[in-house]
Short mmCIF file of C-alpha atoms in Angstrom, two decimals:
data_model
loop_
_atom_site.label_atom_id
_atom_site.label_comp_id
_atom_site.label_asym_id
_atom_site.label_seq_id
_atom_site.Cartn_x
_atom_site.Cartn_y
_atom_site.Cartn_z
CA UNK A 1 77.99 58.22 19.73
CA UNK A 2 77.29 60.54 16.61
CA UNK A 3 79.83 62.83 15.94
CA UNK A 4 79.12 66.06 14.08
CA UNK A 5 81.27 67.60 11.94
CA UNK A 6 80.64 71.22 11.14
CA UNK A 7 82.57 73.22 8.78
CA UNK A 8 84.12 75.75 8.24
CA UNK A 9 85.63 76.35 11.45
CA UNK A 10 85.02 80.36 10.61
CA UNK A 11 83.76 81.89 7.63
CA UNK A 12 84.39 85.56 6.74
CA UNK A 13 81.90 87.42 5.32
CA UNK A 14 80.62 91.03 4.55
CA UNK A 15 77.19 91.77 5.37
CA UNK A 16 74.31 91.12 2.50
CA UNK A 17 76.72 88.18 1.56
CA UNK A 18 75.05 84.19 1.13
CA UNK A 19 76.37 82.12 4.09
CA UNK A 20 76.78 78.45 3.60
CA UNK A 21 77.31 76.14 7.33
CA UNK A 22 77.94 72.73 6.68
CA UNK A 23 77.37 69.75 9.22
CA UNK A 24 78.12 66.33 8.44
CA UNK A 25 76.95 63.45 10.89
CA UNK A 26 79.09 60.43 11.17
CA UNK A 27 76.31 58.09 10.65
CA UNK A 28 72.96 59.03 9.24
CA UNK A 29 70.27 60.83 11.68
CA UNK A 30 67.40 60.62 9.37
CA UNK A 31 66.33 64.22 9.44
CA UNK A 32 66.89 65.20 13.42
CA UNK A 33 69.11 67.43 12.94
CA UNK A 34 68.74 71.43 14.56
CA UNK A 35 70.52 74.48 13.74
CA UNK A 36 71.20 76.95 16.78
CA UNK A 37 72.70 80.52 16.75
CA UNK A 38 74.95 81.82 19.87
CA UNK A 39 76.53 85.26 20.47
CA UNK A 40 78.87 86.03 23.07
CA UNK A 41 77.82 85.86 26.77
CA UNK A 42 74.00 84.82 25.45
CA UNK A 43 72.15 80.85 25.53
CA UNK A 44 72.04 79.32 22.35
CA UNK A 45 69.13 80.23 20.09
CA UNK A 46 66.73 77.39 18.17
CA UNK A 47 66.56 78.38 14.30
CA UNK A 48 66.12 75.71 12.75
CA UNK A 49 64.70 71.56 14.05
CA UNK A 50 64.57 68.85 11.76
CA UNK A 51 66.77 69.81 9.24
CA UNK A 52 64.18 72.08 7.80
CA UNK A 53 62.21 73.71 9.92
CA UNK A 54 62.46 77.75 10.79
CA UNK A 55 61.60 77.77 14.82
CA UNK A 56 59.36 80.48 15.87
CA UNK A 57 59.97 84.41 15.14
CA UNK A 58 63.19 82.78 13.12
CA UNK A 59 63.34 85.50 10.06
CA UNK A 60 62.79 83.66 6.30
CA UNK A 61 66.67 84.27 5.46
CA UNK A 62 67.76 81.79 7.51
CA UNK A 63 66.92 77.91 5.94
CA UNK A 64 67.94 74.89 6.53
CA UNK A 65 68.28 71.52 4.17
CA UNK A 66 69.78 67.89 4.20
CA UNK A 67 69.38 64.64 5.42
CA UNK A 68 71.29 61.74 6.66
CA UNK A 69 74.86 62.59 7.16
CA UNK A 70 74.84 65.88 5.25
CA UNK A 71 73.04 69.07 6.31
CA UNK A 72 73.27 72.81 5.45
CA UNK A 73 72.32 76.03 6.94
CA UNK A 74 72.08 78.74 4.79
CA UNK A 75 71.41 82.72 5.58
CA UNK A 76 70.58 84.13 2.58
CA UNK A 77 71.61 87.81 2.67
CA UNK A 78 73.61 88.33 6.38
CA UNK A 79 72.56 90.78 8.47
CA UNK A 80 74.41 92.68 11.10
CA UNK A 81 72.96 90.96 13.88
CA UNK A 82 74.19 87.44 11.99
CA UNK A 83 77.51 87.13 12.74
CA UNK A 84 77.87 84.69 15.52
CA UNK A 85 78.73 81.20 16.04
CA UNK A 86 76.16 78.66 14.76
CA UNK A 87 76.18 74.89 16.14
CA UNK A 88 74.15 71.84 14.94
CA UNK A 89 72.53 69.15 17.22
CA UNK A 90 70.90 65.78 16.35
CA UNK A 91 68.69 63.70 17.93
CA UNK A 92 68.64 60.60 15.36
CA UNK A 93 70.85 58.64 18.11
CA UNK A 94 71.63 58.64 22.12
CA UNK A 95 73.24 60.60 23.68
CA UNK A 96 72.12 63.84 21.77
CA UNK A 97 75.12 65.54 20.48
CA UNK A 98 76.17 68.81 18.70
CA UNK A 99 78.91 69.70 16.41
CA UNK A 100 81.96 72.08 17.30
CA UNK A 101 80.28 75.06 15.94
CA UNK A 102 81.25 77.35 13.02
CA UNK A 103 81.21 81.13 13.50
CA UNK A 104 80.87 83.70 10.81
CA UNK A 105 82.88 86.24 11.75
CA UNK A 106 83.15 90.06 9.31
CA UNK A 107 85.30 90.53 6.91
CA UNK B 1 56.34 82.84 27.78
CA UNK B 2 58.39 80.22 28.89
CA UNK B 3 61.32 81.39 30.85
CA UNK B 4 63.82 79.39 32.56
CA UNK B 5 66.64 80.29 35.11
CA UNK B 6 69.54 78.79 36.60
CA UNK B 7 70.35 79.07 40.03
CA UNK B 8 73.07 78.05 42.55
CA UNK B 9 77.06 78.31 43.51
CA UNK B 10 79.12 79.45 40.72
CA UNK B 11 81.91 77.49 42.66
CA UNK B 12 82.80 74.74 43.82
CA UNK B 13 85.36 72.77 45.48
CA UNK B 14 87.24 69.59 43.69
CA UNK B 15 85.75 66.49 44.31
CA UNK B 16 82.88 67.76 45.87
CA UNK B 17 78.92 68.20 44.69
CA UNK B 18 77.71 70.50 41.93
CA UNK B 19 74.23 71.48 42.15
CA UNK B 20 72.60 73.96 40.04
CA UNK B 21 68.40 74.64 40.01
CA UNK B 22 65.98 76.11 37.18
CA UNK B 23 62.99 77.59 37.88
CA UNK B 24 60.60 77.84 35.26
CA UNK B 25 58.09 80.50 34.48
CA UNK B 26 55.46 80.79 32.19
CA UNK B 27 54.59 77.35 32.05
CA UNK B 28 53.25 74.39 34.17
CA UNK B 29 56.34 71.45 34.10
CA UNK B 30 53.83 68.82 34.86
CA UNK B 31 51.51 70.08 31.55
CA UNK B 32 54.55 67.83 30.14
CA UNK B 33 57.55 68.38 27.72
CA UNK B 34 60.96 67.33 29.13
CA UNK B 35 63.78 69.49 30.15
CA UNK B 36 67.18 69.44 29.89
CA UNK B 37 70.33 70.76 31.16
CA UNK B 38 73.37 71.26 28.52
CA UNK B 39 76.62 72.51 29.61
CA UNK B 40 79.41 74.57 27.79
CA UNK B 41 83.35 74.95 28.63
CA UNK B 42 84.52 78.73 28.46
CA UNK B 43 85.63 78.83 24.77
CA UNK B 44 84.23 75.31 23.75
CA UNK B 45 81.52 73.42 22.49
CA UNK B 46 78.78 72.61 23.71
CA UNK B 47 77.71 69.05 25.68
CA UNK B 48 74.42 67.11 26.42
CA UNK B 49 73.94 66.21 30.10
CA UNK B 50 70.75 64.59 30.59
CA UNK B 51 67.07 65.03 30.35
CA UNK B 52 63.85 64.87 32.66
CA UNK B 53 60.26 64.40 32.38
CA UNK B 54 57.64 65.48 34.93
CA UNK B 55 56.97 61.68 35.93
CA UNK B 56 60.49 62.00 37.10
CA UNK B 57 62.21 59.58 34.46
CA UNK B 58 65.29 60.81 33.05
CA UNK B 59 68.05 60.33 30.14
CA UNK B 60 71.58 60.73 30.86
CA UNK B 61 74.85 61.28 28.54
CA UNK B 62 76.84 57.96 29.43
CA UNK B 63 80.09 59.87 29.95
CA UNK B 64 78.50 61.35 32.88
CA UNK B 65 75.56 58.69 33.39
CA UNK B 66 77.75 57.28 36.71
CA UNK B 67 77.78 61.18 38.17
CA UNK B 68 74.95 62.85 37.74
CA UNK B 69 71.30 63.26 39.14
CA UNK B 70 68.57 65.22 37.71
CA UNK B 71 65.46 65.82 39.59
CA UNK B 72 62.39 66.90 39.66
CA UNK B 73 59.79 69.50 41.59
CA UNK B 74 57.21 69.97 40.07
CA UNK B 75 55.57 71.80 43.33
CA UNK B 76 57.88 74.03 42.72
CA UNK B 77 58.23 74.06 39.08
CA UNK B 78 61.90 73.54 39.15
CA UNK B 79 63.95 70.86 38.15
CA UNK B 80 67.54 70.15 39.21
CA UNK B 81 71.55 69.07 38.25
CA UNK B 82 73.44 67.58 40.88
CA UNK B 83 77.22 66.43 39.33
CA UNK B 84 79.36 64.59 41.90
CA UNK B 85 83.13 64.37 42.24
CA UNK B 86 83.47 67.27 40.26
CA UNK B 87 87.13 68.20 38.79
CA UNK B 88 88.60 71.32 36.61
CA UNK B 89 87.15 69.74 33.74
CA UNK B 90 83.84 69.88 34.92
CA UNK B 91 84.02 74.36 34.50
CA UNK B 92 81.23 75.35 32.72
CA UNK B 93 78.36 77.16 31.71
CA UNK B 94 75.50 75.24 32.59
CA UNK B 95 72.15 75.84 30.71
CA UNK B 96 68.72 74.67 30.97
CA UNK B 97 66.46 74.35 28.81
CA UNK B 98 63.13 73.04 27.34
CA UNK B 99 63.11 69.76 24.73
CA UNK B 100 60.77 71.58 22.36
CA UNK B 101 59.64 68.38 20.60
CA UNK B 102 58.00 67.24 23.16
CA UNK B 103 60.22 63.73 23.22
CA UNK B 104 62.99 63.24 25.49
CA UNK B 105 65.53 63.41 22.21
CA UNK B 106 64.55 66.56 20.78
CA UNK B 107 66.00 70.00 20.30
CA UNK B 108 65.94 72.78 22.90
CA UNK B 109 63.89 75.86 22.99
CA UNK B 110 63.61 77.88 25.08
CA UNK B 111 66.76 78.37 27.17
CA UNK B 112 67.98 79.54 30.11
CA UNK B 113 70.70 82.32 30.70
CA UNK B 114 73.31 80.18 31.58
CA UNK B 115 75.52 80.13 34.93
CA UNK B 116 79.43 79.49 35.58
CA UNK B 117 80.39 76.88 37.49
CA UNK B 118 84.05 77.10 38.42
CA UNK B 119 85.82 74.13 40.12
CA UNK B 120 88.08 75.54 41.99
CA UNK B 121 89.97 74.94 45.49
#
């Protein structure tokens, strides 16, 4: 089984700061990797698949990057509506897995 | 728009049967895609369960590959979780949702709102 690794485990931040997420696989996953965004009491939301690609009606300031082992999510400018936890999933390998989540809290 | 919603007892008795529904709107199941179920201890992470196509075949997580079922109806344009010998571990949210890459190891998008499942005597 892949484990994810995401760090940090919280990241305090003040709105129209750059946030950085970090997810490290333990063994490569090619590019399958997905970034999704949950507030409290709500489902998961899909923002980013395949290490790279925004999902649909996912706003430009959210990107994603890496491949293999080491992937990044990065929100460019954070909005109020941002702070949340964020997980990542991959499918390189059964069973699909996600990380532990990281969630970006306010400073 | 594809909706999906979860559906049955939010609790349930030690080793007894969990069994949780979701109905989905806005789209035909047997058009294809699979579907999934995902489920989420209060204040934790978040865990793969297994996967279904419309054809019926499925993909399970082997930690719970020896318990679990899903099913299904496409008549009805649900599919189903049953989880047996449940214990206090077993608490969760349970989600649905859609594999949105249209393979059965994908990511998931849309999902459902999520219910509690409490195992409880």
């Amino acid at each position: 089984e892949i484990v994810l690794t995401q760090s940090p485990a919280t990241l305090s931040l003040s709105p129209g700061e750059r946030a950085t997420l970090s997810c490290r696989a333990s063994q490569s996953v090619s590019s399958y990797l997905a970034w999704y965004q949950q507030k409290p009491g709500q489902a998961p939301r899909l923002l980013i698949y395949d290490a790279s690609n925004r999902a649909t009606g996912i706003p430009p300031r959210f990107s994603g990057s890496g491949s293999g082992t080491d992937f990044t999510l990065t929100i460019s400018s954070l909005e109020p509506e941002d702070f949340a936890v964020y997980y990542c999933q991959q499918r390189g390998s059964w069973p699909l897995t996600f990380g532990g989540g990281t969630k970006v809290e306010i400073k | 728009q594809v909706q999906l919603q979860v559906s049955g007892p939010g609790l349930v008795k030690p080793s007894e049967t969990l069994s949780l529904t979701c109905t989905v709107s806005g789209y035909s199941i047997r058009n294809g895609y699979y579907w999934g179920w995902i489920r989420q201890p209060p204040g934790k992470g978040l865990e793969w369960i297994g996967t279904v196509y419309h054809s019926g075949s499925t993909f399970y997580n082997p930690s719970l590959k020896s318990r679990v079922t899903i099913s299904v109806d496409t008549s009805k344009n649900q599919f189903s979780l049953k989880l047996t010998s449940v214990a206090a571990a077993d608490t969760a949210v349970y989600y649905c949702a859609r594999d949105g890459s249209g393979s059965a190891s994908g990511w998931f998008d849309p999902w459902g709102q999520g219910a509690l499942v409490t195992v409880s005597s």
